[in-house]
PDB file of C-alpha atoms in Angstrom:
ATOM      1  CA  MET H   1     -30.475  17.987 -91.024  1.00 49.00           C
ATOM      2  CA  LYS H   2     -30.305  21.789 -91.238  1.00 48.00           C
ATOM      3  CA  ASN H   3     -33.377  21.977 -93.461  1.00 51.00           C
ATOM      4  CA  PHE H   4     -35.199  19.495 -91.227  1.00 55.00           C
ATOM      5  CA  LEU H   5     -34.584  21.521 -88.072  1.00 55.00           C
ATOM      6  CA  ALA H   6     -35.678  24.728 -89.790  1.00 54.00           C
ATOM      7  CA  ALA H   7     -38.842  23.007 -91.007  1.00 54.00           C
ATOM      8  CA  ILE H   8     -39.660  21.769 -87.512  1.00 57.00           C
ATOM      9  CA  ALA H   9     -39.249  25.286 -86.130  1.00 56.00           C
ATOM     10  CA  LEU H  10     -41.597  26.622 -88.791  1.00 53.00           C
ATOM     11  CA  MET H  11     -44.193  23.915 -88.063  1.00 55.00           C
ATOM     12  CA  THR H  12     -44.590  25.211 -84.541  1.00 51.00           C
ATOM     13  CA  GLY H  13     -45.452  28.668 -85.859  1.00 55.00           C
ATOM     14  CA  ILE H  14     -42.919  30.197 -83.481  1.00 51.00           C
ATOM     15  CA  VAL H  15     -40.358  31.643 -85.854  1.00 45.00           C
ATOM     16  CA  SER H  16     -40.532  33.049 -89.360  1.00 39.00           C
ATOM     17  CA  ALA H  17     -38.512  31.751 -92.303  1.00 35.00           C
ATOM     18  CA  SER H  18     -36.003  34.562 -91.890  1.00 33.00           C
ATOM     19  CA  GLN H  19     -35.529  33.611 -88.233  1.00 44.00           C
ATOM     20  CA  SER H  20     -35.140  29.864 -88.683  1.00 50.00           C
ATOM     21  CA  LYS H  21     -32.509  28.365 -86.421  1.00 56.00           C
ATOM     22  CA  ALA H  22     -29.298  26.981 -87.785  1.00 54.00           C
ATOM     23  CA  GLU H  23     -28.607  23.282 -87.417  1.00 55.00           C
ATOM     24  CA  GLY H  24     -28.189  22.303 -83.784  1.00 56.00           C
ATOM     25  CA  GLU H  25     -28.722  25.827 -82.463  1.00 81.00           C
ATOM     26  CA  ILE H  26     -30.588  25.472 -79.180  1.00 86.00           C
ATOM     27  CA  THR H  27     -30.737  28.804 -77.385  1.00 90.00           C
ATOM     28  CA  ALA H  28     -33.770  28.816 -75.089  1.00 95.00           C
ATOM     29  CA  LEU H  29     -33.192  25.543 -73.216  1.00 97.00           C
ATOM     30  CA  ASP H  30     -30.011  25.169 -71.177  1.00 97.00           C
ATOM     31  CA  THR H  31     -27.908  22.011 -71.269  1.00 98.00           C
ATOM     32  CA  ARG H  32     -29.486  20.660 -68.074  1.00 98.00           C
ATOM     33  CA  GLN H  33     -32.959  20.979 -69.581  1.00 98.00           C
ATOM     34  CA  GLN H  34     -31.824  19.377 -72.821  1.00 98.00           C
ATOM     35  CA  SER H  35     -30.450  16.441 -70.848  1.00 98.00           C
ATOM     36  CA  ILE H  36     -33.736  16.001 -68.977  1.00 98.00           C
ATOM     37  CA  ILE H  37     -35.372  15.547 -72.391  1.00 98.00           C
ATOM     38  CA  THR H  38     -33.027  12.843 -73.654  1.00 98.00           C
ATOM     39  CA  ILE H  39     -32.824  10.980 -70.342  1.00 98.00           C
ATOM     40  CA  ALA H  40     -36.615  10.834 -70.026  1.00 98.00           C
ATOM     41  CA  ALA H  41     -37.133   9.961 -73.696  1.00 98.00           C
ATOM     42  CA  PHE H  42     -34.722   7.023 -73.741  1.00 98.00           C
ATOM     43  CA  THR H  43     -35.909   5.761 -70.363  1.00 98.00           C
ATOM     44  CA  ALA H  44     -39.473   5.698 -71.668  1.00 98.00           C
ATOM     45  CA  SER H  45     -38.498   3.836 -74.829  1.00 98.00           C
ATOM     46  CA  GLY H  46     -36.206   1.421 -72.979  1.00 98.00           C
ATOM     47  CA  ASP H  47     -33.282   2.296 -75.274  1.00 98.00           C
ATOM     48  CA  ILE H  48     -30.427   1.717 -72.824  1.00 98.00           C
ATOM     49  CA  ASP H  49     -27.756   2.006 -75.527  1.00 98.00           C
ATOM     50  CA  ARG H  50     -28.825   5.598 -76.141  1.00 98.00           C
ATOM     51  CA  LEU H  51     -29.708   6.298 -72.525  1.00 98.00           C
ATOM     52  CA  THR H  52     -26.169   5.669 -71.269  1.00 98.00           C
ATOM     53  CA  PRO H  53     -24.541   8.512 -73.223  1.00 98.00           C
ATOM     54  CA  ALA H  54     -27.524  10.710 -72.318  1.00 98.00           C
ATOM     55  CA  LEU H  55     -26.873   9.993 -68.631  1.00 98.00           C
ATOM     56  CA  ASN H  56     -23.215  10.923 -69.056  1.00 98.00           C
ATOM     57  CA  ALA H  57     -24.163  14.118 -70.865  1.00 98.00           C
ATOM     58  CA  GLY H  58     -26.662  15.038 -68.170  1.00 98.00           C
ATOM     59  CA  LEU H  59     -24.166  14.558 -65.374  1.00 98.00           C
ATOM     60  CA  ASP H  60     -21.562  16.516 -67.342  1.00 98.00           C
ATOM     61  CA  ALA H  61     -24.141  19.291 -67.781  1.00 98.00           C
ATOM     62  CA  GLY H  62     -24.533  19.606 -64.011  1.00 98.00           C
ATOM     63  CA  LEU H  63     -27.529  17.428 -63.166  1.00 98.00           C
ATOM     64  CA  THR H  64     -26.958  15.938 -59.728  1.00 98.00           C
ATOM     65  CA  VAL H  65     -27.193  12.213 -59.110  1.00 98.00           C
ATOM     66  CA  ASN H  66     -30.407  12.696 -57.145  1.00 98.00           C
ATOM     67  CA  GLU H  67     -31.952  14.793 -59.925  1.00 98.00           C
ATOM     68  CA  VAL H  68     -31.235  12.083 -62.469  1.00 98.00           C
ATOM     69  CA  LYS H  69     -32.587   9.411 -60.125  1.00 98.00           C
ATOM     70  CA  GLU H  70     -35.736  11.487 -59.668  1.00 98.00           C
ATOM     71  CA  ILE H  71     -36.296  11.625 -63.437  1.00 98.00           C
ATOM     72  CA  LEU H  72     -35.969   7.845 -63.639  1.00 98.00           C
ATOM     73  CA  VAL H  73     -38.322   7.323 -60.695  1.00 98.00           C
ATOM     74  CA  GLN H  74     -40.971   9.576 -62.241  1.00 98.00           C
ATOM     75  CA  MET H  75     -40.741   7.678 -65.516  1.00 98.00           C
ATOM     76  CA  TYR H  76     -42.234   4.549 -63.967  1.00 96.00           C
ATOM     77  CA  ALA H  77     -45.561   6.378 -63.785  1.00 96.00           C
ATOM     78  CA  TYR H  78     -45.479   6.734 -67.579  1.00 96.00           C
ATOM     79  CA  ALA H  79     -43.411   3.820 -68.886  1.00 97.00           C
ATOM     80  CA  GLY H  80     -43.717   1.273 -66.086  1.00 96.00           C
ATOM     81  CA  PHE H  81     -41.405  -0.168 -63.458  1.00 97.00           C
ATOM     82  CA  PRO H  82     -39.448  -2.441 -65.859  1.00 98.00           C
ATOM     83  CA  ARG H  83     -38.081   0.449 -67.931  1.00 98.00           C
ATOM     84  CA  SER H  84     -37.617   2.695 -64.915  1.00 98.00           C
ATOM     85  CA  LEU H  85     -35.643  -0.006 -63.130  1.00 98.00           C
ATOM     86  CA  SER H  86     -33.572  -0.811 -66.224  1.00 98.00           C
ATOM     87  CA  ALA H  87     -32.702   2.869 -66.468  1.00 98.00           C
ATOM     88  CA  MET H  88     -31.764   2.936 -62.785  1.00 98.00           C
ATOM     89  CA  PHE H  89     -29.354   0.024 -63.311  1.00 98.00           C
ATOM     90  CA  ALA H  90     -27.886   1.914 -66.263  1.00 98.00           C
ATOM     91  CA  LEU H  91     -27.345   4.940 -64.036  1.00 98.00           C
ATOM     92  CA  MET H  92     -25.657   2.799 -61.385  1.00 98.00           C
ATOM     93  CA  ASN H  93     -23.279   1.377 -63.991  1.00 98.00           C
ATOM     94  CA  THR H  94     -22.628   4.823 -65.418  1.00 98.00           C
ATOM     95  CA  LEU H  95     -21.745   6.244 -62.014  1.00 98.00           C
ATOM     96  CA  GLU H  96     -19.398   3.344 -61.310  1.00 98.00           C
ATOM     97  CA  GLU H  97     -17.636   3.849 -64.636  1.00 98.00           C
ATOM     98  CA  ARG H  98     -17.320   7.585 -64.079  1.00 98.00           C
ATOM     99  CA  LYS H  99     -15.977   7.068 -60.574  1.00 98.00           C
ATOM    100  CA  ALA H 100     -13.375   4.643 -61.940  1.00 98.00           C
ATOM    101  CA  THR H 101     -12.096   7.420 -64.206  1.00 97.00           C
ATOM    102  CA  GLY H 102     -11.867   9.878 -61.321  1.00 98.00           C
ATOM    103  CA  ILE H 103     -15.194  11.660 -61.780  1.00 97.00           C
ATOM    104  CA  ASN H 104     -17.043  12.220 -58.513  1.00 96.00           C
ATOM    105  CA  ASP H 105     -20.515  13.448 -59.384  1.00 98.00           C
ATOM    106  CA  GLU H 106     -22.445  15.701 -57.038  1.00 98.00           C
ATOM    107  CA  ILE H 107     -25.098  13.733 -55.168  1.00 98.00           C
ATOM    108  CA  GLY H 108     -27.370  16.732 -54.659  1.00 98.00           C
ATOM    109  CA  LYS H 109     -30.182  17.316 -52.212  1.00 97.00           C
ATOM    110  CA  ASP H 110     -32.667  14.727 -51.044  1.00 97.00           C
ATOM    111  CA  ALA H 111     -36.413  15.307 -51.165  1.00 97.00           C
ATOM    112  CA  GLY H 112     -37.693  17.436 -48.315  1.00 96.00           C
ATOM    113  CA  PRO H 113     -39.989  16.012 -45.631  1.00 96.00           C
ATOM    114  CA  ILE H 114     -43.704  15.660 -46.337  1.00 93.00           C
ATOM    115  CA  PRO H 115     -46.017  17.309 -43.763  1.00 87.00           C
ATOM    116  CA  ASP H 116     -47.740  14.901 -41.388  1.00 90.00           C
ATOM    117  CA  ASN H 117     -51.153  16.253 -42.362  1.00 93.00           C
ATOM    118  CA  PHE H 118     -50.460  16.079 -46.107  1.00 96.00           C
ATOM    119  CA  ASP H 119     -53.779  15.712 -47.997  1.00 97.00           C
ATOM    120  CA  ARG H 120     -52.779  13.757 -51.076  1.00 96.00           C
ATOM    121  CA  ASP H 121     -56.163  13.995 -52.781  1.00 97.00           C
ATOM    122  CA  ALA H 122     -56.414  17.764 -52.348  1.00 97.00           C
ATOM    123  CA  TYR H 123     -52.779  18.382 -53.310  1.00 97.00           C
ATOM    124  CA  GLY H 124     -52.995  16.178 -56.392  1.00 97.00           C
ATOM    125  CA  ALA H 125     -56.245  17.772 -57.527  1.00 97.00           C
ATOM    126  CA  ARG H 126     -54.724  21.237 -57.129  1.00 97.00           C
ATOM    127  CA  VAL H 127     -51.556  20.313 -59.029  1.00 97.00           C
ATOM    128  CA  ARG H 128     -53.589  18.872 -61.896  1.00 97.00           C
ATOM    129  CA  ALA H 129     -55.785  21.962 -62.054  1.00 97.00           C
ATOM    130  CA  ASN H 130     -52.717  24.202 -62.102  1.00 97.00           C
ATOM    131  CA  LEU H 131     -51.136  22.146 -64.886  1.00 97.00           C
ATOM    132  CA  SER H 132     -54.401  22.479 -66.794  1.00 97.00           C
ATOM    133  CA  GLY H 133     -54.246  26.254 -66.408  1.00 96.00           C
ATOM    134  CA  LEU H 134     -57.341  26.338 -64.197  1.00 96.00           C
ATOM    135  CA  ASP H 135     -57.881  28.429 -61.088  1.00 93.00           C
ATOM    136  CA  ASP H 136     -60.602  26.127 -59.763  1.00 95.00           C
ATOM    137  CA  ILE H 137     -60.771  22.343 -59.606  1.00 95.00           C
ATOM    138  CA  PRO H 138     -63.279  21.286 -62.294  1.00 94.00           C
ATOM    139  CA  PRO H 139     -66.087  18.746 -61.818  1.00 94.00           C
ATOM    140  CA  PRO H 140     -65.225  15.139 -62.726  1.00 94.00           C
ATOM    141  CA  ALA H 141     -64.954  14.359 -66.424  1.00 95.00           C
ATOM    142  CA  ALA H 142     -66.640  11.319 -67.946  1.00 97.00           C
ATOM    143  CA  TRP H 143     -63.504   9.171 -67.725  1.00 95.00           C
ATOM    144  CA  GLN H 144     -63.094  10.032 -64.037  1.00 96.00           C
ATOM    145  CA  GLU H 145     -66.647   8.939 -63.317  1.00 97.00           C
ATOM    146  CA  PHE H 146     -66.160   5.798 -65.405  1.00 98.00           C
ATOM    147  CA  SER H 147     -63.052   4.768 -63.428  1.00 97.00           C
ATOM    148  CA  PRO H 148     -62.781   6.656 -60.145  1.00 97.00           C
ATOM    149  CA  ILE H 149     -59.868   4.512 -58.971  1.00 97.00           C
ATOM    150  CA  ILE H 150     -57.543   5.525 -61.813  1.00 97.00           C
ATOM    151  CA  ASP H 151     -58.428   9.137 -61.086  1.00 96.00           C
ATOM    152  CA  THR H 152     -57.542   8.538 -57.431  1.00 97.00           C
ATOM    153  CA  PHE H 153     -54.196   7.015 -58.396  1.00 96.00           C
ATOM    154  CA  LEU H 154     -53.436   9.941 -60.697  1.00 96.00           C
ATOM    155  CA  LYS H 155     -54.252  12.509 -58.032  1.00 96.00           C
ATOM    156  CA  GLU H 156     -52.844  10.833 -54.960  1.00 96.00           C
ATOM    157  CA  HIS H 157     -49.816   9.113 -56.419  1.00 95.00           C
ATOM    158  CA  LEU H 158     -48.580  10.817 -59.596  1.00 96.00           C
ATOM    159  CA  PHE H 159     -49.598  14.394 -58.846  1.00 97.00           C
ATOM    160  CA  ALA H 160     -49.159  14.128 -55.074  1.00 97.00           C
ATOM    161  CA  ASP H 161     -46.654  11.475 -53.971  1.00 96.00           C
ATOM    162  CA  ILE H 162     -44.347  12.147 -56.932  1.00 97.00           C
ATOM    163  CA  PHE H 163     -44.927  15.820 -57.732  1.00 97.00           C
ATOM    164  CA  VAL H 164     -44.602  16.905 -54.095  1.00 97.00           C
ATOM    165  CA  ARG H 165     -40.994  15.700 -54.032  1.00 97.00           C
ATOM    166  CA  ASP H 166     -38.897  18.844 -54.412  1.00 97.00           C
ATOM    167  CA  VAL H 167     -35.771  17.312 -55.965  1.00 98.00           C
ATOM    168  CA  LEU H 168     -37.277  18.486 -59.260  1.00 98.00           C
ATOM    169  CA  ASP H 169     -39.713  21.362 -59.698  1.00 98.00           C
ATOM    170  CA  HIS H 170     -42.955  20.992 -61.616  1.00 98.00           C
ATOM    171  CA  GLN H 171     -41.524  22.578 -64.741  1.00 98.00           C
ATOM    172  CA  GLN H 172     -38.683  20.054 -64.862  1.00 98.00           C
ATOM    173  CA  ARG H 173     -41.168  17.244 -64.268  1.00 98.00           C
ATOM    174  CA  GLU H 174     -43.362  18.379 -67.143  1.00 98.00           C
ATOM    175  CA  LEU H 175     -40.320  18.655 -69.420  1.00 98.00           C
ATOM    176  CA  ALA H 176     -39.494  15.050 -68.562  1.00 98.00           C
ATOM    177  CA  THR H 177     -43.121  14.041 -69.089  1.00 98.00           C
ATOM    178  CA  ILE H 178     -43.458  15.489 -72.587  1.00 98.00           C
ATOM    179  CA  ALA H 179     -40.115  13.951 -73.562  1.00 98.00           C
ATOM    180  CA  ALA H 180     -41.285  10.516 -72.431  1.00 98.00           C
ATOM    181  CA  LEU H 181     -44.671  10.793 -74.117  1.00 98.00           C
ATOM    182  CA  ALA H 182     -43.088  12.064 -77.336  1.00 98.00           C
ATOM    183  CA  ASN H 183     -40.933   8.927 -77.521  1.00 98.00           C
ATOM    184  CA  MET H 184     -43.815   6.531 -76.885  1.00 98.00           C
ATOM    185  CA  THR H 185     -46.584   5.368 -79.202  1.00 97.00           C
ATOM    186  CA  GLY H 186     -50.308   5.733 -78.635  1.00 97.00           C
ATOM    187  CA  THR H 187     -49.907   8.729 -76.330  1.00 98.00           C
ATOM    188  CA  ALA H 188     -50.858  11.647 -78.583  1.00 98.00           C
ATOM    189  CA  GLY H 189     -53.786  12.704 -76.413  1.00 97.00           C
ATOM    190  CA  GLN H 190     -51.693  12.769 -73.271  1.00 97.00           C
ATOM    191  CA  LEU H 191     -48.827  14.513 -75.064  1.00 98.00           C
ATOM    192  CA  ARG H 192     -51.152  17.238 -76.342  1.00 98.00           C
ATOM    193  CA  TYR H 193     -52.385  17.864 -72.802  1.00 98.00           C
ATOM    194  CA  HIS H 194     -48.912  17.902 -71.279  1.00 98.00           C
ATOM    195  CA  LEU H 195     -47.498  20.225 -73.943  1.00 98.00           C
ATOM    196  CA  GLY H 196     -50.016  22.748 -72.670  1.00 98.00           C
ATOM    197  CA  ALA H 197     -49.277  21.804 -69.080  1.00 98.00           C
ATOM    198  CA  ALA H 198     -45.564  22.363 -69.673  1.00 98.00           C
ATOM    199  CA  MET H 199     -46.317  25.879 -70.870  1.00 98.00           C
ATOM    200  CA  ASN H 200     -48.544  26.412 -67.842  1.00 98.00           C
ATOM    201  CA  THR H 201     -45.484  25.775 -65.656  1.00 98.00           C
ATOM    202  CA  GLY H 202     -43.750  28.688 -67.405  1.00 98.00           C
ATOM    203  CA  LEU H 203     -41.964  27.138 -70.375  1.00 98.00           C
ATOM    204  CA  SER H 204     -41.986  29.691 -73.196  1.00 97.00           C
ATOM    205  CA  LYS H 205     -42.819  29.279 -76.875  1.00 96.00           C
ATOM    206  CA  ALA H 206     -39.121  29.511 -77.651  1.00 95.00           C
ATOM    207  CA  GLN H 207     -38.334  26.778 -75.138  1.00 97.00           C
ATOM    208  CA  MET H 208     -41.056  24.560 -76.585  1.00 97.00           C
ATOM    209  CA  SER H 209     -39.607  25.127 -80.043  1.00 95.00           C
ATOM    210  CA  ASP H 210     -36.219  24.097 -78.698  1.00 96.00           C
ATOM    211  CA  PHE H 211     -37.837  21.020 -77.161  1.00 97.00           C
ATOM    212  CA  VAL H 212     -38.936  19.915 -80.621  1.00 97.00           C
ATOM    213  CA  LEU H 213     -35.485  20.676 -82.023  1.00 96.00           C
ATOM    214  CA  VAL H 214     -33.830  18.550 -79.326  1.00 97.00           C
ATOM    215  CA  LEU H 215     -36.197  15.706 -80.203  1.00 97.00           C
ATOM    216  CA  GLY H 216     -35.247  16.026 -83.862  1.00 96.00           C
ATOM    217  CA  ALA H 217     -31.522  16.219 -83.227  1.00 96.00           C
ATOM    218  CA  GLN H 218     -31.194  13.687 -80.402  1.00 97.00           C
ATOM    219  CA  VAL H 219     -34.221  11.365 -80.377  1.00 98.00           C
ATOM    220  CA  GLY H 220     -35.795  10.969 -83.820  1.00 97.00           C
ATOM    221  CA  SER H 221     -37.203  12.898 -86.754  1.00 96.00           C
ATOM    222  CA  GLN H 222     -40.616  11.229 -86.622  1.00 96.00           C
ATOM    223  CA  GLN H 223     -40.994  12.008 -82.924  1.00 97.00           C
ATOM    224  CA  ALA H 224     -40.107  15.634 -83.618  1.00 97.00           C
ATOM    225  CA  GLU H 225     -42.522  15.933 -86.536  1.00 97.00           C
ATOM    226  CA  ASP H 226     -45.405  14.393 -84.605  1.00 97.00           C
ATOM    227  CA  THR H 227     -44.712  16.598 -81.573  1.00 97.00           C
ATOM    228  CA  ALA H 228     -44.389  19.729 -83.691  1.00 97.00           C
ATOM    229  CA  SER H 229     -47.812  19.068 -85.194  1.00 97.00           C
ATOM    230  CA  LEU H 230     -49.383  18.659 -81.746  1.00 97.00           C
ATOM    231  CA  LEU H 231     -47.564  21.714 -80.432  1.00 97.00           C
ATOM    232  CA  ALA H 232     -48.922  23.795 -83.291  1.00 96.00           C
ATOM    233  CA  GLU H 233     -52.446  22.719 -82.282  1.00 97.00           C
ATOM    234  CA  VAL H 234     -51.748  23.633 -78.648  1.00 97.00           C
ATOM    235  CA  LEU H 235     -50.364  27.042 -79.534  1.00 97.00           C
ATOM    236  CA  LYS H 236     -53.329  27.780 -81.796  1.00 96.00           C
ATOM    237  CA  ALA H 237     -55.759  26.842 -79.030  1.00 95.00           C
ATOM    238  CA  ARG H 238     -53.885  29.143 -76.657  1.00 95.00           C
ATOM    239  CA  GLY H 239     -54.073  31.992 -79.162  1.00 92.00           C
ATOM    240  CA  GLN H 240     -50.323  31.975 -79.659  1.00 84.00           C
TER     241      GLN H 240
END
């Protein structure tokens, strides 16, 4: 495992051989961030047996109940309602079991109110442009012209209705997104985009390297290898 983790770090082009991290050494992502990764990844794959300990670890790390619920709600936009709902039932069971042992988890804040004049199309378009690293909203791409309705759903629902909820910030949401996409198949194009988007929310190269290491240590070696390869492409394109 030690050699594997060092190899993954090298694949990203972030650290030199002399700086390779020791096995399990995650220094740039805190325990809350690491838990967002595993919770989102196992929700997306529908692996409830692995999700349950990840939920416990996340709550132990200080994620509030509402923050965990928000991760699971967001996941339906990527993995569908069935897996999101199954994960929500797993969280309910986990909370009941923890309460039975005397653990009273912090509920945390609710989402703030949405303005009455909230323009979902404009907000969603702006969020997507920001995630893309653009100052201006670009003209429609070919796929948007081919299916305007899916573009509308993306803007008005995912990037507006969901992203406007302030229980999680946009950086946390992108961390959850790349974790989900990394543990799904057939999503390389979306994962490549969101790796860049995650960095556009402020995640550093070191944090992205740690993201890959968490995948390798907690999710799966193949997922980590595939993500490391895409991340290397993203970093090269960004001149990093």
